């Protein structure tokens, strides 16, 4: 398959490049543009990024493989990144992960047959106070998970209903 | 304000003002006045150096984990030579247990932006980047908007407040790599590369982004700057612990009733934080252990906590560190072997793999811990683990290896019985 | 002069210097892997740890502070330092593994860590015997292993490109290979992929590592992770003889080592020469090793009834003599060669001059666009400048063709003119052509007489590179008429020296039936009764040239050996080099 950036992408890429004195710093952001466009940064997409920026393909490959958020292969429509790190582990992150494995019928790292869900175990996402939690496809955080909340989430996603951004206040903050 | 008085503390970093995240509300509540003051009030601020001196006097100890006096760090920048100079704001926030800077992005982005602008002026910096971890998509968007708003209001850009000072401010972000919170790794990442930390020297102040003088500060560190400018160094250093003054964003997670982020003076007793601030232990369980400031800071047993306060000096006497003040609380049911294994897994997963002791050592630590966790450990494995930590500590390019080694060393020594019991059990199981 | 103290001894130094390099330059050693003097120092292997301190100076007086014993007070760095990236400073005090137990311990610890995920396959690894990891483990490493858990598994036998194979499990992540493509060859073809202990070097997916300098990464790799697809599993290092030589595949004259076993050249590797090629050479130059083994002319050949048949040396001598005498001397064309050495070309010219024949002419072997400004040159021959400095007339291709056409007898030295399209073979039909050649070609096939001569791997001779630098070779492989034990110029490998006769391979066919051109010409001269024309070595020829030709004054084998070649004074000649 031939991947190509749209005109809007290219415009955005120009804007990105303008932030830096050199082209190379655009590598990470443009990989993001590519992943947002194509859903992944498979080798072909890495090549497109290299070509667009005039950078060595090996460089782009090295960068793409260093960072875990870039999908180096195709993923399910919803990638569920379940945190099981320190605080989440203490608060039941593994229970949530196992529950999802059971519910979805896949192991962590796998994608459901219908291509709807990919399940991953990930490291701390910076939401430790709201553990256990997961992130959906590099976007929304779903916090304070329970089995019930997880089930509800899966039901919603099956219907392609996107959950809301969850705002969590600072407990002592009393806004006047 | 003393630490003991924390109940009467009125937050300044993220004040109790509705919609303060909006630039108009922020300005209406005195926002950007500190920036205006340093740029235009020549009587008060004769030159940029006077700003550095004030911040140095306030002793804002870096909130990214290392606790270095921010003003002192700024003073390391070489004199301006007309070329580009950079401020890189560290919003990578990835150390397990740490989730505080996001509150600034969400609830008071402009206090950080203003702080960064003052820092930039103080160091005669030409471009500011804020590097946010890629997972914080929501906050990245918020920051992009806030910075655009500040541009639109003339707070960023050319000749701010009619002064001859101009600066640019860009949001950039990562894509999943804890190591990019290490300052020189962050610079590499910003330059579009794999996040390999750099060997020091040269230090970023000499050769940072694109070989130019660069200063790196944590988001919260910078967010403290406007109040130091507005209220003076004396005010700031009078808050909380003497050696580690000022308000702190405490992040409390784990087995407490009210986990979350709290803005309070430094130096609060750990037990107060757990039992009063965070609403006590969940389900009425007994406290077993606390990691005071992110996963790399050595764990303390409950019996070590009496009288220990959240500041670097007190924590050092207790045998640990303040780190990011991201406190993880563990109750009596916590399995320390499982917990430590999970930490070793984290550092193994996040080692950039550049240098030998860390690349190899983090993996070895995890594999032995997994063996012990799975019930196949032997007591000699515990000593091997301790040996490996000595082989890693102080011998690497960056401090990730130390961060990986400390919890192993201290969790084993402080909970040796529990570890030995697990190992002995397995020895019997085999027979 | 600033001073530095290493293991208690004082050294003076000048300028900016890296500590590890300085230590090595003093003939001492600190173990290391990632450091390479011609590339940046990432200090990632962490092997070269030493203890470093700086004397304390009194703030006011600027004098060194002294303790009770009158010794300087030293402030030690709180951590051990990697010596590869630290710059030496005046007064610095250094303790290596020789004098400090903590340093020794740290180096041992580090080796243990490097080894935990390294396969234990030295017995089948090409690098064994010349492996920095193996050597330094023996010297500084731990005795056993405490690693009892599972090793990391990574791709093995990956064909990274046409010439380089990767075993990622052996890789110690020193990044020498990736730095090479970034900093030296600048093709940027390699990167480290993934993170942490999953790291390993690779080309971009679906792309080949076909960098024209790719094989340098094999030399650079401090372990057996990168191996040469061609050389893999062919020989153990200790079985081979290593002989210094010069790359003859182009005009740069990269300094090389020729590795032989049983008189076959098995590989070529670059040899350091700061003035010419630093530590590097192009892959093409390495592939040239085959020329020394394959398709060689062995024993003279003569055309009888339009067919080449084996002949004898005596017959070859008699035939040339007869042909040359049978025509007017003006009808003999002698074609010298940029592919042959200075000595060979000189001897041919001397022969011509003594007999009153036309002086030799030559044509360079150039392919425009081949050069890259680094180590590849447009000039595909090693010695065009040698021909120029000997004063030979340089002709265009057409000029050579015309000279051949009008001649009755052609003596052609080591230049496959027909193969490179300078002459067409039908032009040779009515002319007697004698070729002095190392290898078979279209040109030799159409010759009336083919005289086998030695290659650069079989004789000591000199070549003048594109920059006017004269450098020489050493005989690396025996011919039928040379003997490793008798020829003092020849290298002796470990097996030659210490092995029994059963340890060595002895295949007579690998010794080519050929002679150095000077030996043959001397025989020819003797046959013709010429005087003062008896040469047994390139060395004496060079002495003669240096005495007679101002441009070569001061050149001798001794001088070339001492200075790794001599850049000739170009101002002395009007010839454009
Ligand atoms: C492995 C590692 C990870 C780090 N991660 C972060 C981080 O996520 N955020 C941060 O502000 N500092 C982090 N740091 C500390 C930075 O290197 C640096 O000290 C800090 O950003 C400086 O800012 P400060 O002086 O204002 O604290 C990390 C350090 C190490 C060694
Ligand atoms: S200590 Fe670890 S994370 Fe830091 S540079 Fe070395 S390998 Fe990378
Ligand atoms: S393949 Fe060899 S040269 Fe390349 S990084 Fe690995 S060990 Fe170093
Ligand atoms: S441990 Fe899960 S978000 Fe921090
Ligand atoms: S040689 Fe110094 S760290 Fe590798």
PDB file of C-alpha atoms in Angstrom, chain C residues 280-528:
ATOM      1  CA  UNK C 280      39.128   2.365   6.973  1.00  0.00           C
ATOM      2  CA  UNK C 281      38.924   0.965   3.478  1.00  0.00           C
ATOM      3  CA  UNK C 282      36.204   0.502   0.884  1.00  0.00           C
ATOM      4  CA  UNK C 283      34.523  -2.884   0.556  1.00  0.00           C
ATOM      5  CA  UNK C 284      35.711  -3.105  -3.041  1.00  0.00           C
ATOM      6  CA  UNK C 285      39.306  -3.212  -1.912  1.00  0.00           C
ATOM      7  CA  UNK C 286      38.560  -6.177   0.299  1.00  0.00           C
ATOM      8  CA  UNK C 287      36.818  -8.078  -2.417  1.00  0.00           C
ATOM      9  CA  UNK C 288      39.971  -7.700  -4.482  1.00  0.00           C
ATOM     10  CA  UNK C 289      41.487 -10.522  -2.436  1.00  0.00           C
ATOM     11  CA  UNK C 290      40.049 -12.971  -4.922  1.00  0.00           C
ATOM     12  CA  UNK C 291      42.383 -11.685  -7.622  1.00  0.00           C
ATOM     13  CA  UNK C 292      45.286 -13.088  -5.699  1.00  0.00           C
ATOM     14  CA  UNK C 293      43.865 -16.590  -5.640  1.00  0.00           C
ATOM     15  CA  UNK C 294      41.610 -17.073  -8.609  1.00  0.00           C
ATOM     16  CA  UNK C 295      42.098 -17.163 -12.310  1.00  0.00           C
ATOM     17  CA  UNK C 296      45.841 -16.841 -11.969  1.00  0.00           C
ATOM     18  CA  UNK C 297      48.270 -17.364 -14.790  1.00  0.00           C
ATOM     19  CA  UNK C 298      50.504 -20.131 -13.545  1.00  0.00           C
ATOM     20  CA  UNK C 299      53.395 -21.192 -15.787  1.00  0.00           C
ATOM     21  CA  UNK C 300      54.058 -19.429 -19.129  1.00  0.00           C
ATOM     22  CA  UNK C 301      51.640 -19.868 -22.017  1.00  0.00           C
ATOM     23  CA  UNK C 302      52.396 -19.680 -25.664  1.00  0.00           C
ATOM     24  CA  UNK C 303      50.184 -19.526 -28.697  1.00  0.00           C
ATOM     25  CA  UNK C 304      50.799 -22.361 -31.120  1.00  0.00           C
ATOM     26  CA  UNK C 305      48.499 -22.799 -34.112  1.00  0.00           C
ATOM     27  CA  UNK C 306      46.177 -20.228 -32.653  1.00  0.00           C
ATOM     28  CA  UNK C 307      45.857 -22.037 -29.409  1.00  0.00           C
ATOM     29  CA  UNK C 308      47.521 -21.216 -26.116  1.00  0.00           C
ATOM     30  CA  UNK C 309      49.435 -24.094 -24.629  1.00  0.00           C
ATOM     31  CA  UNK C 310      51.602 -24.468 -21.586  1.00  0.00           C
ATOM     32  CA  UNK C 311      55.145 -23.514 -22.181  1.00  0.00           C
ATOM     33  CA  UNK C 312      58.328 -23.341 -20.141  1.00  0.00           C
ATOM     34  CA  UNK C 313      60.240 -20.450 -18.634  1.00  0.00           C
ATOM     35  CA  UNK C 314      63.215 -21.151 -20.910  1.00  0.00           C
ATOM     36  CA  UNK C 315      60.995 -21.090 -23.908  1.00  0.00           C
ATOM     37  CA  UNK C 316      59.351 -17.879 -22.810  1.00  0.00           C
ATOM     38  CA  UNK C 317      62.733 -16.232 -22.474  1.00  0.00           C
ATOM     39  CA  UNK C 318      63.919 -17.483 -25.824  1.00  0.00           C
ATOM     40  CA  UNK C 319      60.717 -16.442 -27.545  1.00  0.00           C
ATOM     41  CA  UNK C 320      60.766 -12.863 -26.320  1.00  0.00           C
ATOM     42  CA  UNK C 321      64.415 -12.533 -27.137  1.00  0.00           C
ATOM     43  CA  UNK C 322      63.833 -13.831 -30.628  1.00  0.00           C
ATOM     44  CA  UNK C 323      60.846 -11.623 -31.310  1.00  0.00           C
ATOM     45  CA  UNK C 324      62.546  -8.485 -30.080  1.00  0.00           C
ATOM     46  CA  UNK C 325      65.667  -9.193 -32.101  1.00  0.00           C
ATOM     47  CA  UNK C 326      63.637 -10.045 -35.179  1.00  0.00           C
ATOM     48  CA  UNK C 327      62.263  -6.557 -35.718  1.00  0.00           C
ATOM     49  CA  UNK C 328      63.563  -3.043 -35.885  1.00  0.00           C
ATOM     50  CA  UNK C 329      63.785  -1.742 -32.314  1.00  0.00           C
ATOM     51  CA  UNK C 330      61.512   1.122 -33.312  1.00  0.00           C
ATOM     52  CA  UNK C 331      58.789  -1.382 -34.058  1.00  0.00           C
ATOM     53  CA  UNK C 332      58.661  -2.602 -30.492  1.00  0.00           C
ATOM     54  CA  UNK C 333      56.013  -0.944 -28.340  1.00  0.00           C
ATOM     55  CA  UNK C 334      56.354  -1.339 -24.624  1.00  0.00           C
ATOM     56  CA  UNK C 335      53.255  -0.595 -22.617  1.00  0.00           C
ATOM     57  CA  UNK C 336      53.872   0.078 -18.973  1.00  0.00           C
ATOM     58  CA  UNK C 337      51.116  -0.203 -16.454  1.00  0.00           C
ATOM     59  CA  UNK C 338      49.470   1.855 -13.713  1.00  0.00           C
ATOM     60  CA  UNK C 339      48.442  -1.517 -12.291  1.00  0.00           C
ATOM     61  CA  UNK C 340      52.043  -2.609 -11.810  1.00  0.00           C
ATOM     62  CA  UNK C 341      54.510  -1.359  -9.215  1.00  0.00           C
ATOM     63  CA  UNK C 342      57.138   1.306  -9.618  1.00  0.00           C
ATOM     64  CA  UNK C 343      59.827  -1.388  -9.604  1.00  0.00           C
ATOM     65  CA  UNK C 344      58.217  -3.459 -12.349  1.00  0.00           C
ATOM     66  CA  UNK C 345      57.633  -0.437 -14.533  1.00  0.00           C
ATOM     67  CA  UNK C 346      61.148   0.786 -13.963  1.00  0.00           C
ATOM     68  CA  UNK C 347      62.707  -2.534 -14.877  1.00  0.00           C
ATOM     69  CA  UNK C 348      60.801  -2.629 -18.125  1.00  0.00           C
ATOM     70  CA  UNK C 349      61.891   0.888 -18.959  1.00  0.00           C
ATOM     71  CA  UNK C 350      65.497   0.067 -18.166  1.00  0.00           C
ATOM     72  CA  UNK C 351      65.387  -2.992 -20.368  1.00  0.00           C
ATOM     73  CA  UNK C 352      63.989  -0.909 -23.224  1.00  0.00           C
ATOM     74  CA  UNK C 353      66.572   1.763 -22.824  1.00  0.00           C
ATOM     75  CA  UNK C 354      69.519  -0.625 -22.686  1.00  0.00           C
ATOM     76  CA  UNK C 355      68.384  -2.217 -25.886  1.00  0.00           C
ATOM     77  CA  UNK C 356      67.623   1.107 -27.570  1.00  0.00           C
ATOM     78  CA  UNK C 357      63.929   0.537 -27.829  1.00  0.00           C
ATOM     79  CA  UNK C 358      61.203   3.179 -27.513  1.00  0.00           C
ATOM     80  CA  UNK C 359      60.558   4.092 -23.897  1.00  0.00           C
ATOM     81  CA  UNK C 360      57.385   2.636 -22.430  1.00  0.00           C
ATOM     82  CA  UNK C 361      54.065   4.432 -22.671  1.00  0.00           C
ATOM     83  CA  UNK C 362      51.024   3.959 -20.503  1.00  0.00           C
ATOM     84  CA  UNK C 363      47.429   4.942 -20.171  1.00  0.00           C
ATOM     85  CA  UNK C 364      45.728   5.494 -16.835  1.00  0.00           C
ATOM     86  CA  UNK C 365      42.738   3.411 -15.826  1.00  0.00           C
ATOM     87  CA  UNK C 366      40.106   5.927 -14.855  1.00  0.00           C
ATOM     88  CA  UNK C 367      36.378   5.696 -14.405  1.00  0.00           C
ATOM     89  CA  UNK C 368      34.887   9.152 -13.988  1.00  0.00           C
ATOM     90  CA  UNK C 369      32.431   9.421 -11.133  1.00  0.00           C
ATOM     91  CA  UNK C 370      33.728   6.431  -9.254  1.00  0.00           C
ATOM     92  CA  UNK C 371      35.482   8.541  -6.678  1.00  0.00           C
ATOM     93  CA  UNK C 372      33.625   9.731  -3.590  1.00  0.00           C
ATOM     94  CA  UNK C 373      36.111  12.135  -2.076  1.00  0.00           C
ATOM     95  CA  UNK C 374      36.804   9.608   0.630  1.00  0.00           C
ATOM     96  CA  UNK C 375      38.602   6.365  -0.135  1.00  0.00           C
ATOM     97  CA  UNK C 376      37.155   5.517  -3.516  1.00  0.00           C
ATOM     98  CA  UNK C 377      38.910   7.194  -6.431  1.00  0.00           C
ATOM     99  CA  UNK C 378      38.157   7.691 -10.103  1.00  0.00           C
ATOM    100  CA  UNK C 379      41.536   6.102 -10.656  1.00  0.00           C
ATOM    101  CA  UNK C 380      41.142   2.337 -10.615  1.00  0.00           C
ATOM    102  CA  UNK C 381      44.860   1.612 -10.680  1.00  0.00           C
ATOM    103  CA  UNK C 382      47.250   1.855  -7.753  1.00  0.00           C
ATOM    104  CA  UNK C 383      50.232   3.368  -9.508  1.00  0.00           C
ATOM    105  CA  UNK C 384      49.416   5.813 -12.306  1.00  0.00           C
ATOM    106  CA  UNK C 385      51.501   8.397 -10.511  1.00  0.00           C
ATOM    107  CA  UNK C 386      54.398   5.973 -10.334  1.00  0.00           C
ATOM    108  CA  UNK C 387      54.342   5.742 -14.134  1.00  0.00           C
ATOM    109  CA  UNK C 388      54.227   9.514 -14.365  1.00  0.00           C
ATOM    110  CA  UNK C 389      57.118   9.981 -11.990  1.00  0.00           C
ATOM    111  CA  UNK C 390      59.187   7.488 -13.942  1.00  0.00           C
ATOM    112  CA  UNK C 391      58.698   9.856 -16.843  1.00  0.00           C
ATOM    113  CA  UNK C 392      56.594   7.599 -19.030  1.00  0.00           C
ATOM    114  CA  UNK C 393      54.548   9.205 -21.701  1.00  0.00           C
ATOM    115  CA  UNK C 394      50.879   9.202 -20.740  1.00  0.00           C
ATOM    116  CA  UNK C 395      48.672   8.354 -23.673  1.00  0.00           C
ATOM    117  CA  UNK C 396      44.982   8.459 -24.272  1.00  0.00           C
ATOM    118  CA  UNK C 397      43.183   5.227 -25.022  1.00  0.00           C
ATOM    119  CA  UNK C 398      43.324   6.062 -28.704  1.00  0.00           C
ATOM    120  CA  UNK C 399      47.024   6.821 -28.399  1.00  0.00           C
ATOM    121  CA  UNK C 400      47.685   3.391 -26.954  1.00  0.00           C
ATOM    122  CA  UNK C 401      45.560   1.727 -29.600  1.00  0.00           C
ATOM    123  CA  UNK C 402      47.519   3.542 -32.304  1.00  0.00           C
ATOM    124  CA  UNK C 403      50.859   2.577 -30.736  1.00  0.00           C
ATOM    125  CA  UNK C 404      49.792  -1.049 -30.650  1.00  0.00           C
ATOM    126  CA  UNK C 405      48.545  -0.940 -34.193  1.00  0.00           C
ATOM    127  CA  UNK C 406      51.751   0.372 -35.650  1.00  0.00           C
ATOM    128  CA  UNK C 407      54.009  -1.984 -33.671  1.00  0.00           C
ATOM    129  CA  UNK C 408      55.313  -5.342 -34.795  1.00  0.00           C
ATOM    130  CA  UNK C 409      56.111  -6.518 -31.283  1.00  0.00           C
ATOM    131  CA  UNK C 410      54.226  -5.451 -28.181  1.00  0.00           C
ATOM    132  CA  UNK C 411      55.406  -6.061 -24.656  1.00  0.00           C
ATOM    133  CA  UNK C 412      52.453  -5.423 -22.365  1.00  0.00           C
ATOM    134  CA  UNK C 413      52.758  -5.194 -18.604  1.00  0.00           C
ATOM    135  CA  UNK C 414      49.884  -6.063 -16.338  1.00  0.00           C
ATOM    136  CA  UNK C 415      47.166  -4.140 -18.071  1.00  0.00           C
ATOM    137  CA  UNK C 416      44.140  -5.843 -19.525  1.00  0.00           C
ATOM    138  CA  UNK C 417      43.765  -3.371 -22.350  1.00  0.00           C
ATOM    139  CA  UNK C 418      41.356  -5.473 -24.362  1.00  0.00           C
ATOM    140  CA  UNK C 419      39.157  -6.059 -21.342  1.00  0.00           C
ATOM    141  CA  UNK C 420      38.851  -2.402 -20.635  1.00  0.00           C
ATOM    142  CA  UNK C 421      38.124  -1.585 -24.244  1.00  0.00           C
ATOM    143  CA  UNK C 422      41.299   0.279 -25.100  1.00  0.00           C
ATOM    144  CA  UNK C 423      42.196  -2.068 -27.916  1.00  0.00           C
ATOM    145  CA  UNK C 424      40.177  -4.615 -29.808  1.00  0.00           C
ATOM    146  CA  UNK C 425      41.582  -8.109 -29.947  1.00  0.00           C
ATOM    147  CA  UNK C 426      41.535  -8.288 -33.728  1.00  0.00           C
ATOM    148  CA  UNK C 427      44.131  -5.519 -33.703  1.00  0.00           C
ATOM    149  CA  UNK C 428      46.519  -7.949 -32.070  1.00  0.00           C
ATOM    150  CA  UNK C 429      46.344 -10.573 -34.801  1.00  0.00           C
ATOM    151  CA  UNK C 430      49.279  -9.466 -36.914  1.00  0.00           C
ATOM    152  CA  UNK C 431      51.416  -8.336 -34.034  1.00  0.00           C
ATOM    153  CA  UNK C 432      53.475 -10.427 -31.687  1.00  0.00           C
ATOM    154  CA  UNK C 433      52.137  -9.693 -28.239  1.00  0.00           C
ATOM    155  CA  UNK C 434      53.815 -10.779 -25.048  1.00  0.00           C
ATOM    156  CA  UNK C 435      51.887 -10.075 -21.885  1.00  0.00           C
ATOM    157  CA  UNK C 436      53.298 -10.054 -18.370  1.00  0.00           C
ATOM    158  CA  UNK C 437      50.250 -10.868 -16.378  1.00  0.00           C
ATOM    159  CA  UNK C 438      49.017 -12.040 -13.013  1.00  0.00           C
ATOM    160  CA  UNK C 439      45.538 -13.111 -14.069  1.00  0.00           C
ATOM    161  CA  UNK C 440      43.841 -14.508 -17.145  1.00  0.00           C
ATOM    162  CA  UNK C 441      41.733 -12.132 -19.191  1.00  0.00           C
ATOM    163  CA  UNK C 442      40.518 -11.451 -22.708  1.00  0.00           C
ATOM    164  CA  UNK C 443      43.815  -9.689 -23.209  1.00  0.00           C
ATOM    165  CA  UNK C 444      45.971 -12.595 -22.148  1.00  0.00           C
ATOM    166  CA  UNK C 445      43.810 -15.003 -24.116  1.00  0.00           C
ATOM    167  CA  UNK C 446      44.727 -13.218 -27.298  1.00  0.00           C
ATOM    168  CA  UNK C 447      48.409 -12.872 -26.546  1.00  0.00           C
ATOM    169  CA  UNK C 448      51.112 -14.840 -28.272  1.00  0.00           C
ATOM    170  CA  UNK C 449      53.006 -15.283 -25.056  1.00  0.00           C
ATOM    171  CA  UNK C 450      51.808 -14.920 -21.491  1.00  0.00           C
ATOM    172  CA  UNK C 451      54.434 -14.591 -18.793  1.00  0.00           C
ATOM    173  CA  UNK C 452      53.049 -15.133 -15.286  1.00  0.00           C
ATOM    174  CA  UNK C 453      54.291 -12.585 -12.809  1.00  0.00           C
ATOM    175  CA  UNK C 454      53.780 -12.039  -9.131  1.00  0.00           C
ATOM    176  CA  UNK C 455      50.909 -10.031  -7.648  1.00  0.00           C
ATOM    177  CA  UNK C 456      51.170  -7.408  -4.938  1.00  0.00           C
ATOM    178  CA  UNK C 457      50.499 -10.240  -2.524  1.00  0.00           C
ATOM    179  CA  UNK C 458      53.599 -12.089  -3.676  1.00  0.00           C
ATOM    180  CA  UNK C 459      56.254  -9.471  -3.922  1.00  0.00           C
ATOM    181  CA  UNK C 460      57.641  -6.454  -2.146  1.00  0.00           C
ATOM    182  CA  UNK C 461      57.139  -3.465  -4.390  1.00  0.00           C
ATOM    183  CA  UNK C 462      56.035   0.151  -4.282  1.00  0.00           C
ATOM    184  CA  UNK C 463      53.053   2.081  -5.553  1.00  0.00           C
ATOM    185  CA  UNK C 464      52.500   5.846  -5.729  1.00  0.00           C
ATOM    186  CA  UNK C 465      48.945   6.790  -4.867  1.00  0.00           C
ATOM    187  CA  UNK C 466      46.766   9.592  -6.212  1.00  0.00           C
ATOM    188  CA  UNK C 467      48.160  11.954  -3.619  1.00  0.00           C
ATOM    189  CA  UNK C 468      51.769  11.256  -4.572  1.00  0.00           C
ATOM    190  CA  UNK C 469      52.493   9.023  -1.612  1.00  0.00           C
ATOM    191  CA  UNK C 470      54.749   6.055  -2.207  1.00  0.00           C
ATOM    192  CA  UNK C 471      54.029   2.953  -0.147  1.00  0.00           C
ATOM    193  CA  UNK C 472      55.079  -0.612  -0.420  1.00  0.00           C
ATOM    194  CA  UNK C 473      53.829  -4.162  -0.104  1.00  0.00           C
ATOM    195  CA  UNK C 474      55.308  -7.260   1.489  1.00  0.00           C
ATOM    196  CA  UNK C 475      55.122 -10.757   0.063  1.00  0.00           C
ATOM    197  CA  UNK C 476      52.171 -12.452   1.727  1.00  0.00           C
ATOM    198  CA  UNK C 477      51.835 -15.705  -0.174  1.00  0.00           C
ATOM    199  CA  UNK C 478      54.496 -18.010  -1.503  1.00  0.00           C
ATOM    200  CA  UNK C 479      55.018 -18.762  -5.170  1.00  0.00           C
ATOM    201  CA  UNK C 480      56.577 -21.896  -6.512  1.00  0.00           C
ATOM    202  CA  UNK C 481      59.928 -20.208  -6.156  1.00  0.00           C
ATOM    203  CA  UNK C 482      59.665 -18.477  -2.798  1.00  0.00           C
ATOM    204  CA  UNK C 483      59.771 -19.845   0.689  1.00  0.00           C
ATOM    205  CA  UNK C 484      58.267 -18.360   3.814  1.00  0.00           C
ATOM    206  CA  UNK C 485      61.086 -19.563   6.018  1.00  0.00           C
ATOM    207  CA  UNK C 486      63.854 -18.282   3.787  1.00  0.00           C
ATOM    208  CA  UNK C 487      62.352 -14.996   2.684  1.00  0.00           C
ATOM    209  CA  UNK C 488      62.823 -12.663   5.590  1.00  0.00           C
ATOM    210  CA  UNK C 489      60.233 -10.273   4.217  1.00  0.00           C
ATOM    211  CA  UNK C 490      57.515 -12.871   4.647  1.00  0.00           C
ATOM    212  CA  UNK C 491      55.399 -13.056   7.751  1.00  0.00           C
ATOM    213  CA  UNK C 492      55.263 -16.173   9.835  1.00  0.00           C
ATOM    214  CA  UNK C 493      52.036 -17.029  11.542  1.00  0.00           C
ATOM    215  CA  UNK C 494      51.638 -18.798  14.829  1.00  0.00           C
ATOM    216  CA  UNK C 495      51.376 -22.147  13.164  1.00  0.00           C
ATOM    217  CA  UNK C 496      54.436 -21.524  11.008  1.00  0.00           C
ATOM    218  CA  UNK C 497      56.409 -20.715  14.063  1.00  0.00           C
ATOM    219  CA  UNK C 498      55.130 -23.120  16.632  1.00  0.00           C
ATOM    220  CA  UNK C 499      53.119 -25.740  14.811  1.00  0.00           C
ATOM    221  CA  UNK C 500      54.257 -29.129  13.680  1.00  0.00           C
ATOM    222  CA  UNK C 501      54.132 -29.928  10.020  1.00  0.00           C
ATOM    223  CA  UNK C 502      50.754 -31.511  10.660  1.00  0.00           C
ATOM    224  CA  UNK C 503      49.364 -28.217  11.890  1.00  0.00           C
ATOM    225  CA  UNK C 504      49.878 -26.471   8.603  1.00  0.00           C
ATOM    226  CA  UNK C 505      48.014 -26.772   5.422  1.00  0.00           C
ATOM    227  CA  UNK C 506      50.403 -27.430   2.568  1.00  0.00           C
ATOM    228  CA  UNK C 507      48.748 -27.398  -0.813  1.00  0.00           C
ATOM    229  CA  UNK C 508      51.362 -27.088  -3.511  1.00  0.00           C
ATOM    230  CA  UNK C 509      48.842 -25.943  -6.142  1.00  0.00           C
ATOM    231  CA  UNK C 510      48.180 -22.788  -4.160  1.00  0.00           C
ATOM    232  CA  UNK C 511      51.696 -21.639  -4.938  1.00  0.00           C
ATOM    233  CA  UNK C 512      51.533 -20.006  -8.323  1.00  0.00           C
ATOM    234  CA  UNK C 513      54.157 -20.775 -10.938  1.00  0.00           C
ATOM    235  CA  UNK C 514      55.143 -17.175 -11.500  1.00  0.00           C
ATOM    236  CA  UNK C 515      58.129 -14.895 -11.065  1.00  0.00           C
ATOM    237  CA  UNK C 516      58.587 -11.310 -10.035  1.00  0.00           C
ATOM    238  CA  UNK C 517      58.960  -9.360 -13.238  1.00  0.00           C
ATOM    239  CA  UNK C 518      62.507  -8.314 -12.274  1.00  0.00           C
ATOM    240  CA  UNK C 519      63.543 -11.910 -11.846  1.00  0.00           C
ATOM    241  CA  UNK C 520      62.210 -12.796 -15.268  1.00  0.00           C
ATOM    242  CA  UNK C 521      63.740  -9.744 -16.920  1.00  0.00           C
ATOM    243  CA  UNK C 522      67.055 -10.486 -15.249  1.00  0.00           C
ATOM    244  CA  UNK C 523      66.970 -14.005 -16.684  1.00  0.00           C
ATOM    245  CA  UNK C 524      66.077 -12.562 -20.060  1.00  0.00           C
ATOM    246  CA  UNK C 525      68.907 -10.066 -19.799  1.00  0.00           C
ATOM    247  CA  UNK C 526      71.338 -12.803 -18.871  1.00  0.00           C
ATOM    248  CA  UNK C 527      70.150 -14.866 -21.831  1.00  0.00           C
ATOM    249  CA  UNK C 528      70.837 -11.905 -24.036  1.00  0.00           C
TER     250      UNK C 528
END
